[in-house]
Short mmCIF file of C-alpha atoms in Angstrom, two decimals:
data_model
loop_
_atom_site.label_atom_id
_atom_site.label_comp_id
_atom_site.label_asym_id
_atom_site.label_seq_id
_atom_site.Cartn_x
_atom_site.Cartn_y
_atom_site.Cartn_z
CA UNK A 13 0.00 0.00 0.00
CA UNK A 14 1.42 3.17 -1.12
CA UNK A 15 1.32 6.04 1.16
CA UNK A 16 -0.58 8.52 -1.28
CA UNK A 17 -3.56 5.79 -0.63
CA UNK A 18 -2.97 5.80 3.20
CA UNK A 19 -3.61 9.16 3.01
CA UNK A 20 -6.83 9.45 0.99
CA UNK A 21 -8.38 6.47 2.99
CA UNK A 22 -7.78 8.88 5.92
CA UNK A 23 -8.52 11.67 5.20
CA UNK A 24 -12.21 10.44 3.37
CA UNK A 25 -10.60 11.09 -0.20
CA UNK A 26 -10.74 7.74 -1.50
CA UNK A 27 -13.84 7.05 -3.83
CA UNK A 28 -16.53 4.88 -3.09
CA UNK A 29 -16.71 3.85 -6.33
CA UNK A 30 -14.00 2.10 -6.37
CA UNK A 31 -14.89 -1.49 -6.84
CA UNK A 32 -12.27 -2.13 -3.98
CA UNK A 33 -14.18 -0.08 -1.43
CA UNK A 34 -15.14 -2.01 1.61
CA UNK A 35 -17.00 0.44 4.22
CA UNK A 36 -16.21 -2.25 7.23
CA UNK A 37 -12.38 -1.61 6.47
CA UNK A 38 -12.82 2.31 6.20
CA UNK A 39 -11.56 4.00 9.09
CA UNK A 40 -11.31 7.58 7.24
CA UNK A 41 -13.96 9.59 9.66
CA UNK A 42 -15.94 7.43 11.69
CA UNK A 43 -14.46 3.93 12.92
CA UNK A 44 -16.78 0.63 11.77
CA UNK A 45 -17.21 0.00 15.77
CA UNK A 46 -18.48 3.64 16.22
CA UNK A 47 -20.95 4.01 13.83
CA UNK A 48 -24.08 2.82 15.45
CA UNK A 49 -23.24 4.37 18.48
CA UNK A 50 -23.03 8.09 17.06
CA UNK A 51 -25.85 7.20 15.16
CA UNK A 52 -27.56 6.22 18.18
CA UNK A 53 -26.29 9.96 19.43
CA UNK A 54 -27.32 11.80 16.15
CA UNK A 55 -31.14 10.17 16.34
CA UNK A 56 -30.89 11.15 20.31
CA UNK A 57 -30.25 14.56 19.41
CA UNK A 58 -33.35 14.25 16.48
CA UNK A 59 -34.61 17.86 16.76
CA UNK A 60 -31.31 19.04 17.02
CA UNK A 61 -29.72 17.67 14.32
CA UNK A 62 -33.26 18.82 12.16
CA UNK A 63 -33.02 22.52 12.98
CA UNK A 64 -29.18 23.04 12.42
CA UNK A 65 -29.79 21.38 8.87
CA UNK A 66 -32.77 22.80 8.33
CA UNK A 67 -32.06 26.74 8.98
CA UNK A 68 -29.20 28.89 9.29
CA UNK A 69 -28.43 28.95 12.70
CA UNK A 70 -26.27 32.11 14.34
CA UNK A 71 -26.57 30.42 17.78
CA UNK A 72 -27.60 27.44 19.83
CA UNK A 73 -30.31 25.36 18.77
CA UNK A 74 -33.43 25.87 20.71
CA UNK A 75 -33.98 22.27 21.94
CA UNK A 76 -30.32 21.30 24.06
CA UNK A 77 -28.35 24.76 23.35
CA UNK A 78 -26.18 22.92 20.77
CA UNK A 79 -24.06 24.74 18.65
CA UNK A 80 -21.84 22.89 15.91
CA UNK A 81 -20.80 24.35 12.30
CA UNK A 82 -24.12 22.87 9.59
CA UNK A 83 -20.75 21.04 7.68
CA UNK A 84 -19.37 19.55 10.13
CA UNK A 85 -22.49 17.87 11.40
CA UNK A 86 -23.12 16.82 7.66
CA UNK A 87 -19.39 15.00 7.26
CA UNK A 88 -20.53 13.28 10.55
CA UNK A 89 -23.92 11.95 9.62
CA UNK A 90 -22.29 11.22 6.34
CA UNK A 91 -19.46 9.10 7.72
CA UNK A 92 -22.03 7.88 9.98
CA UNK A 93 -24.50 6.64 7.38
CA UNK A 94 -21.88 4.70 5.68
CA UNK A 95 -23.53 1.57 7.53
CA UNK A 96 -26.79 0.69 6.48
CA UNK A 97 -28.12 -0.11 10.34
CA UNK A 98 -26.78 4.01 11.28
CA UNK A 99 -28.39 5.13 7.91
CA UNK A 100 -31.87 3.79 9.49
CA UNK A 101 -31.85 4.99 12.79
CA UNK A 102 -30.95 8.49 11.23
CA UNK A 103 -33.55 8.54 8.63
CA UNK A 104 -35.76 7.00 11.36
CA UNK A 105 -35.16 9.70 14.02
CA UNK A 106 -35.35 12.78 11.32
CA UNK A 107 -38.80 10.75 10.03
CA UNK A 108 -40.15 11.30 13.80
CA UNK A 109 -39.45 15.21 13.98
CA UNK A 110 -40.90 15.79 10.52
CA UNK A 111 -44.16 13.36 11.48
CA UNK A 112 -44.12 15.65 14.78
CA UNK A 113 -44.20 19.02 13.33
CA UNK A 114 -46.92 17.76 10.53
CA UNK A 115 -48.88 16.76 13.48
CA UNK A 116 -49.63 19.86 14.49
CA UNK A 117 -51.59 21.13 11.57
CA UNK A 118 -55.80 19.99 10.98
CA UNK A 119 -56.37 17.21 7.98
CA UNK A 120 -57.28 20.32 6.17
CA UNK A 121 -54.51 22.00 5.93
CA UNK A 122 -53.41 19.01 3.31
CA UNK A 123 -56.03 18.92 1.55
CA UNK A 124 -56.05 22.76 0.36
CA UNK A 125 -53.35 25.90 0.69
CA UNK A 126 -52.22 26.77 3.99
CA UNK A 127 -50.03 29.62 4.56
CA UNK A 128 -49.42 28.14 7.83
CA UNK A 129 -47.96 24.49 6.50
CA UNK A 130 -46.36 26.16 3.67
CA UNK A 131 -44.35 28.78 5.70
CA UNK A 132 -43.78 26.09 8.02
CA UNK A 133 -42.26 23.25 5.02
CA UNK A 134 -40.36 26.57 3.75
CA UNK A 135 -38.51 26.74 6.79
CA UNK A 136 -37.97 23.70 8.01
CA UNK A 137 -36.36 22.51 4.68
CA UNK A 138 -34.43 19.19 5.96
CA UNK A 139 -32.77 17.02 3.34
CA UNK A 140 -32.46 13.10 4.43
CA UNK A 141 -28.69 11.74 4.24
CA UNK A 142 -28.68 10.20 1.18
CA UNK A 143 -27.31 6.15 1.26
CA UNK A 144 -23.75 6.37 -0.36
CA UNK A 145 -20.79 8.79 -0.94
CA UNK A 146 -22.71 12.12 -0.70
CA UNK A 147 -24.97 14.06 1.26
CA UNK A 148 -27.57 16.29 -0.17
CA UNK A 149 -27.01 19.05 2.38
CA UNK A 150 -23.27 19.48 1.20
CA UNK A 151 -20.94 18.60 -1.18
CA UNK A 152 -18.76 16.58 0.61
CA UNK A 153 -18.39 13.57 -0.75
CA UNK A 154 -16.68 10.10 -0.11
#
């Protein structure tokens, strides 16, 4: 193994589409044995994790006073998600705060305009980690 490769595979630069790419070997950002457990974290920290991606934040977030830069919370889910089981529980846990703030409007407000619902989707604009070497909230990729 040259050192040039070392290097990449740390530092997250190596390409996941590489048919060589094995995400239980890849130690670049998130260690295979640590994965669940900050995804366990991340889904703990749901509404959290929903505003700071969802709205430019100049402060803590309103739910635990957290305060982390929007990137560097997106290279962790991404490194995160790189197992399947983390992927769920994240998706799972942001699937809960969005089913939680839609629960809070009437039936009717889906079934015709609502300033309300559409000031509310406007703002709390959240993409989902998407499965693989990229995350739609960035472009940091594998």
């Amino acid at each position: 193994m040259t050192h040039g490769t070392v290097v990449d595979q740390y530092t997250g630069r190596g390409s996941c589409d590489d048919a060589t790419y094995d995400p239980n070997k890849d130690q670049s950002a998130v260690p295979v044995s640590m994965r669940l457990p900050m995804a366990d974290m991340i889904a703990d920290y749901g509404s959290d994790v929903h505003q700071i991606l969802g709205k430019k934040m100049d402060g803590p977030t309103d739910f635990n006073q957290i305060e982390i830069d929007r990137g560097d919370l997106t290279r962790i889910i991404r490194a995160t998600a790189e197992d399947p089981h983390a992927y769920k529980i994240i998706h799972a846990s942001q699937s809960v705060v969005t089913a939680e703030g839609l629960d809070r409007f009437p039936a009717d407000s889906f079934r015709k305009e609502d300033p309300e619902l559409r000031a509310w989707a406007k703002r709390r604009r959240t993409p989902t980690p998407t499965k693989g070497c990229s995350i739609t909230t960035s472009s940091a990729a594998c």
